[in-house]
Amino acid sequence: MTWELVAGSVHDAAPGLIGWTLLLDGVGGRIVEVEAYAADDPASHSYRGRTPRTAVMFGPPGRLYVYRSYGLHWCANVVCEEDGRGAAVLLRALEPTHGLDLMRVRRGLDDPRLLCAGPGRLTQALGLTAEHNGADLTKPPFTLVSPSAPVAVERSPRIGITKAVEKPWRYVEAGSSWSSRARRAA
DNA sequence: CAGTGGATGCTCT
DNA sequence: GAGCATCCACTGT
């Protein structure tokens, strides 16, 4: 596994993660949308230094950083290296490929486009919670599979933040209809 | 369609 | 005590 992927800058790691397949207990799909949160980034949880919540972001790369968002959702990140200064890539959307039926039950929906299109949605669909904070993504119950073909990636500004709003650090698979902003289609 | 606001809990000031 | 890296239901066109 080319896990050097997460050893460098989040701006290399984030587009590099697009197209990988992520499964938890066999349920998941292809990563089609992520956002980079760099060490030197006012919008990053790690920006003000290490705290109990963000400690995982400063740890070994390739781990999961999970936090609660707006009191009700979980959001999942892949921790990157960046000289141990705290950096991670937020998983924003998957193209569901494995375990669709279980995802539908967990999400209470049938529409496959709404199963994993959004950071809170994908964690709910996979059953990802705080219990997975700090988990090693290269080991069970997680599975990571590299893309079988090269993936075209586009950049755009990040969503839902109030600082460093202009930075184009959201990475989406080009032409994907599974991202959180491309929900529209017939 | 677009726009608004409520739910909800934890972290840090 | 404020401020969220969100989602959904509801409103008015």
mmCIF file of C-alpha atoms (C1' of nucleotides) in Angstrom:
data_model
loop_
_atom_site.group_PDB
_atom_site.id
_atom_site.type_symbol
_atom_site.label_atom_id
_atom_site.label_comp_id
_atom_site.label_asym_id
_atom_site.label_seq_id
_atom_site.Cartn_x
_atom_site.Cartn_y
_atom_site.Cartn_z
ATOM 1 C CA MET A 1 0.000 0.000 0.000
ATOM 2 C CA THR A 2 1.304 3.425 -0.931
ATOM 3 C CA TRP A 3 0.777 4.784 2.509
ATOM 4 C CA GLU A 4 3.474 7.395 2.003
ATOM 5 C CA LEU A 5 0.373 9.080 0.648
ATOM 6 C CA VAL A 6 -0.342 10.589 4.046
ATOM 7 C CA ALA A 7 3.260 11.193 5.030
ATOM 8 C CA GLY A 8 3.606 14.587 3.369
ATOM 9 C CA SER A 9 1.586 17.743 2.898
ATOM 10 C CA VAL A 10 -2.204 17.507 3.139
ATOM 11 C CA HIS A 11 -2.287 19.223 -0.238
ATOM 12 C CA ASP A 12 -0.693 16.134 -1.755
ATOM 13 C CA ALA A 13 -2.559 13.675 0.443
ATOM 14 C CA ALA A 14 -6.036 15.142 -0.101
ATOM 15 C CA PRO A 15 -6.186 14.800 -3.898
ATOM 16 C CA GLY A 16 -4.289 11.519 -3.548
ATOM 17 C CA LEU A 17 -7.087 10.022 -1.461
ATOM 18 C CA ILE A 18 -9.694 10.607 -4.167
ATOM 19 C CA GLY A 19 -10.642 7.319 -5.811
ATOM 20 C CA TRP A 20 -9.581 5.070 -2.900
ATOM 21 C CA THR A 21 -12.227 2.726 -1.569
ATOM 22 C CA LEU A 22 -12.874 2.941 2.172
ATOM 23 C CA LEU A 23 -14.847 0.253 3.973
ATOM 24 C CA LEU A 24 -15.812 -0.219 7.627
ATOM 25 C CA ASP A 25 -16.854 -3.809 8.304
ATOM 26 C CA GLY A 26 -17.290 -4.222 4.566
ATOM 27 C CA VAL A 27 -19.575 -1.198 4.173
ATOM 28 C CA GLY A 28 -18.514 1.930 2.275
ATOM 29 C CA GLY A 29 -17.438 3.176 -1.126
ATOM 30 C CA ARG A 30 -15.075 5.274 -3.240
ATOM 31 C CA ILE A 31 -13.832 8.545 -1.810
ATOM 32 C CA VAL A 32 -14.987 11.295 -4.196
ATOM 33 C CA GLU A 33 -14.775 14.454 -2.059
ATOM 34 C CA VAL A 34 -12.379 15.611 0.686
ATOM 35 C CA GLU A 35 -11.076 18.821 2.245
ATOM 36 C CA ALA A 36 -7.519 19.551 3.394
ATOM 37 C CA TYR A 37 -6.922 21.101 6.830
ATOM 38 C CA ALA A 38 -3.271 22.067 7.032
ATOM 39 C CA ALA A 39 -1.051 22.618 10.063
ATOM 40 C CA ASP A 40 -0.774 26.333 9.333
ATOM 41 C CA ASP A 41 -4.471 26.824 8.636
ATOM 42 C CA PRO A 42 -6.800 29.065 10.675
ATOM 43 C CA ALA A 43 -9.739 26.849 9.706
ATOM 44 C CA SER A 44 -8.093 23.713 11.102
ATOM 45 C CA HIS A 45 -8.925 22.347 14.543
ATOM 46 C CA SER A 46 -5.181 21.954 15.089
ATOM 47 C CA TYR A 47 -4.432 25.634 14.441
ATOM 48 C CA ARG A 48 -4.466 26.738 18.076
ATOM 49 C CA GLY A 49 -2.265 23.893 19.175
ATOM 50 C CA ARG A 50 -2.817 20.454 20.586
ATOM 51 C CA THR A 51 -5.845 19.897 22.836
ATOM 52 C CA PRO A 52 -7.441 16.732 24.188
ATOM 53 C CA ARG A 53 -9.909 16.684 21.309
ATOM 54 C CA THR A 54 -7.371 17.275 18.542
ATOM 55 C CA ALA A 55 -4.555 15.130 19.964
ATOM 56 C CA VAL A 56 -4.983 12.475 17.265
ATOM 57 C CA MET A 57 -4.269 15.054 14.576
ATOM 58 C CA PHE A 58 -0.723 15.352 15.916
ATOM 59 C CA GLY A 59 -0.188 11.605 16.127
ATOM 60 C CA PRO A 60 0.958 9.083 13.550
ATOM 61 C CA PRO A 61 -0.465 9.549 10.054
ATOM 62 C CA GLY A 62 -3.026 7.169 8.645
ATOM 63 C CA ARG A 63 -5.195 7.289 11.761
ATOM 64 C CA LEU A 64 -8.785 8.482 11.991
ATOM 65 C CA TYR A 65 -9.675 11.773 13.662
ATOM 66 C CA VAL A 66 -13.389 11.770 14.542
ATOM 67 C CA TYR A 67 -15.225 14.672 16.153
ATOM 68 C CA ARG A 68 -18.817 15.674 16.819
ATOM 69 C CA SER A 69 -20.205 18.436 14.650
ATOM 70 C CA TYR A 70 -23.047 20.725 15.635
ATOM 71 C CA GLY A 71 -23.946 18.448 18.495
ATOM 72 C CA LEU A 72 -25.372 15.655 16.373
ATOM 73 C CA HIS A 73 -23.158 14.531 13.529
ATOM 74 C CA TRP A 74 -19.819 12.758 13.440
ATOM 75 C CA CYS A 75 -17.131 13.879 10.999
ATOM 76 C CA ALA A 76 -14.152 11.716 10.016
ATOM 77 C CA ASN A 77 -10.651 12.760 8.945
ATOM 78 C CA VAL A 78 -7.523 10.979 7.775
ATOM 79 C CA VAL A 79 -4.550 12.221 9.799
ATOM 80 C CA CYS A 80 -1.529 13.406 7.777
ATOM 81 C CA GLU A 81 2.065 13.927 8.767
ATOM 82 C CA GLU A 82 3.082 17.551 8.053
ATOM 83 C CA ASP A 83 6.007 17.371 10.511
ATOM 84 C CA GLY A 84 3.769 16.390 13.422
ATOM 85 C CA ARG A 85 2.200 19.837 13.519
ATOM 86 C CA GLY A 86 -1.391 18.629 13.212
ATOM 87 C CA ALA A 87 -3.051 18.162 9.844
ATOM 88 C CA ALA A 88 -5.858 16.041 8.453
ATOM 89 C CA VAL A 89 -8.110 15.457 5.478
ATOM 90 C CA LEU A 90 -11.874 15.630 6.061
ATOM 91 C CA LEU A 91 -13.872 12.933 4.279
ATOM 92 C CA ARG A 92 -16.846 14.719 2.733
ATOM 93 C CA ALA A 93 -18.435 12.216 0.341
ATOM 94 C CA LEU A 94 -18.261 8.632 -0.878
ATOM 95 C CA GLU A 95 -19.733 6.901 -3.893
ATOM 96 C CA PRO A 96 -21.525 4.003 -2.176
ATOM 97 C CA THR A 97 -20.347 0.647 -3.532
ATOM 98 C CA HIS A 98 -20.529 -1.882 -0.672
ATOM 99 C CA GLY A 99 -23.337 -2.628 1.793
ATOM 100 C CA LEU A 100 -25.978 -0.359 0.295
ATOM 101 C CA ASP A 101 -28.807 -2.091 2.131
ATOM 102 C CA LEU A 102 -27.236 -1.546 5.540
ATOM 103 C CA MET A 103 -26.520 2.079 4.658
ATOM 104 C CA ARG A 104 -30.163 2.599 3.725
ATOM 105 C CA VAL A 105 -31.269 1.258 7.079
ATOM 106 C CA ARG A 106 -28.786 3.436 8.992
ATOM 107 C CA ARG A 107 -29.708 6.552 6.992
ATOM 108 C CA GLY A 108 -33.438 5.861 6.855
ATOM 109 C CA LEU A 109 -33.421 6.616 3.119
ATOM 110 C CA ASP A 110 -33.558 4.793 -0.175
ATOM 111 C CA ASP A 111 -31.929 7.321 -2.522
ATOM 112 C CA PRO A 112 -28.303 6.161 -3.043
ATOM 113 C CA ARG A 113 -27.282 9.769 -3.763
ATOM 114 C CA LEU A 114 -28.129 10.814 -0.234
ATOM 115 C CA LEU A 115 -26.398 7.942 1.552
ATOM 116 C CA CYS A 116 -22.838 9.306 1.698
ATOM 117 C CA ALA A 117 -22.969 12.804 0.151
ATOM 118 C CA GLY A 118 -21.845 14.895 3.122
ATOM 119 C CA PRO A 119 -19.496 14.420 6.080
ATOM 120 C CA GLY A 120 -22.252 13.714 8.620
ATOM 121 C CA ARG A 121 -24.083 11.453 6.223
ATOM 122 C CA LEU A 122 -21.148 9.224 5.362
ATOM 123 C CA THR A 123 -20.247 8.589 8.990
ATOM 124 C CA GLN A 124 -23.846 7.649 9.705
ATOM 125 C CA ALA A 125 -23.949 5.335 6.685
ATOM 126 C CA LEU A 126 -20.737 3.528 7.706
ATOM 127 C CA GLY A 127 -21.541 3.435 11.404
ATOM 128 C CA LEU A 128 -18.526 5.619 12.206
ATOM 129 C CA THR A 129 -18.502 7.231 15.656
ATOM 130 C CA ALA A 130 -16.161 8.520 18.362
ATOM 131 C CA GLU A 131 -15.362 4.915 19.165
ATOM 132 C CA HIS A 132 -13.228 4.915 15.991
ATOM 133 C CA ASN A 133 -11.256 8.034 16.928
ATOM 134 C CA GLY A 134 -7.551 7.226 16.660
ATOM 135 C CA ALA A 135 -8.143 3.948 14.821
ATOM 136 C CA ASP A 136 -5.575 2.752 12.289
ATOM 137 C CA LEU A 137 -7.157 2.876 8.831
ATOM 138 C CA THR A 138 -4.848 0.185 7.485
ATOM 139 C CA LYS A 139 -6.200 -2.440 9.896
ATOM 140 C CA PRO A 140 -9.546 -4.141 10.495
ATOM 141 C CA PRO A 141 -12.361 -3.301 10.782
ATOM 142 C CA PHE A 142 -11.217 -0.866 8.084
ATOM 143 C CA THR A 143 -10.284 -1.681 4.500
ATOM 144 C CA LEU A 144 -8.565 0.645 2.032
ATOM 145 C CA VAL A 145 -8.234 -0.195 -1.636
ATOM 146 C CA SER A 146 -6.247 1.927 -4.060
ATOM 147 C CA PRO A 147 -7.846 3.167 -7.288
ATOM 148 C CA SER A 148 -7.544 0.823 -10.257
ATOM 149 C CA ALA A 149 -7.149 3.712 -12.705
ATOM 150 C CA PRO A 150 -5.877 7.297 -12.508
ATOM 151 C CA VAL A 151 -8.400 9.765 -11.113
ATOM 152 C CA ALA A 152 -8.994 13.347 -12.301
ATOM 153 C CA VAL A 153 -9.366 15.785 -9.400
ATOM 154 C CA GLU A 154 -10.749 19.334 -9.233
ATOM 155 C CA ARG A 155 -10.174 21.999 -6.543
ATOM 156 C CA SER A 156 -12.660 24.478 -5.086
ATOM 157 C CA PRO A 157 -13.209 26.446 -1.854
ATOM 158 C CA ARG A 158 -14.096 24.539 1.308
ATOM 159 C CA ILE A 159 -17.656 24.340 2.627
ATOM 160 C CA GLY A 160 -19.193 25.469 5.901
ATOM 161 C CA ILE A 161 -16.184 27.246 7.382
ATOM 162 C CA THR A 162 -15.736 30.859 8.489
ATOM 163 C CA LYS A 163 -11.929 31.221 8.348
ATOM 164 C CA ALA A 164 -9.629 31.002 5.321
ATOM 165 C CA VAL A 165 -12.820 30.747 3.275
ATOM 166 C CA GLU A 166 -11.024 31.591 0.030
ATOM 167 C CA LYS A 167 -8.511 28.744 0.089
ATOM 168 C CA PRO A 168 -9.353 26.200 -2.681
ATOM 169 C CA TRP A 169 -8.643 23.177 -0.530
ATOM 170 C CA ARG A 170 -11.716 21.101 -1.329
ATOM 171 C CA TYR A 171 -10.886 18.261 -3.708
ATOM 172 C CA VAL A 172 -13.559 16.490 -5.771
ATOM 173 C CA GLU A 173 -13.332 13.790 -8.399
ATOM 174 C CA ALA A 174 -13.889 15.532 -11.726
ATOM 175 C CA GLY A 175 -17.353 14.918 -13.082
ATOM 176 C CA SER A 176 -18.540 12.899 -10.092
ATOM 177 C CA SER A 177 -22.255 13.056 -9.387
ATOM 178 C CA TRP A 178 -21.757 11.677 -5.871
ATOM 179 C CA SER A 179 -20.249 14.723 -4.154
ATOM 180 C CA SER A 180 -22.130 16.775 -1.554
ATOM 181 C CA ARG A 181 -22.568 19.639 -4.030
ATOM 182 C CA ALA A 182 -23.593 17.615 -7.070
ATOM 183 C CA ARG A 183 -26.660 15.997 -5.606
ATOM 184 C CA ARG A 184 -28.761 17.219 -8.462
ATOM 185 C CA ALA A 185 -29.265 14.854 -11.369
ATOM 186 C CA ALA A 186 -31.971 12.752 -12.903
ATOM 187 C "C1'" DC B 1 -36.452 25.836 -6.823
ATOM 188 C "C1'" DA B 2 -34.057 29.121 -2.790
ATOM 189 C "C1'" DG B 3 -33.691 30.589 1.760
ATOM 190 C "C1'" DT B 4 -34.238 30.099 6.787
ATOM 191 C "C1'" DG B 5 -33.935 28.163 11.273
ATOM 192 C "C1'" DG B 6 -34.016 24.401 14.791
ATOM 193 C "C1'" DA B 7 -31.900 20.368 16.939
ATOM 194 C "C1'" DT B 8 -28.034 19.265 19.945
ATOM 195 C "C1'" DG B 9 -23.424 18.597 22.700
ATOM 196 C "C1'" DC B 10 -18.862 19.386 23.222
ATOM 197 C "C1'" DT B 11 -14.596 22.369 23.216
ATOM 198 C "C1'" DC B 12 -12.311 26.277 24.338
ATOM 199 C "C1'" DT B 13 -12.514 31.441 25.871
ATOM 200 C "C1'" DG C 1 -21.197 31.455 27.210
ATOM 201 C "C1'" DA C 2 -20.126 31.451 22.357
ATOM 202 C "C1'" DG C 3 -19.266 29.033 18.335
ATOM 203 C "C1'" DC C 4 -19.158 25.560 15.468
ATOM 204 C "C1'" DA C 5 -15.466 21.492 9.092
ATOM 205 C "C1'" DT C 6 -24.045 19.673 9.508
ATOM 206 C "C1'" DC C 7 -28.505 17.987 8.134
ATOM 207 C "C1'" DC C 8 -33.291 18.285 7.472
ATOM 208 C "C1'" DA C 9 -37.872 20.188 7.451
ATOM 209 C "C1'" DC C 10 -40.311 23.811 6.456
ATOM 210 C "C1'" DT C 11 -41.558 28.123 4.232
ATOM 211 C "C1'" DG C 12 -42.524 31.057 0.126
ATOM 212 C "C1'" DT C 13 -42.113 31.700 -4.729
#
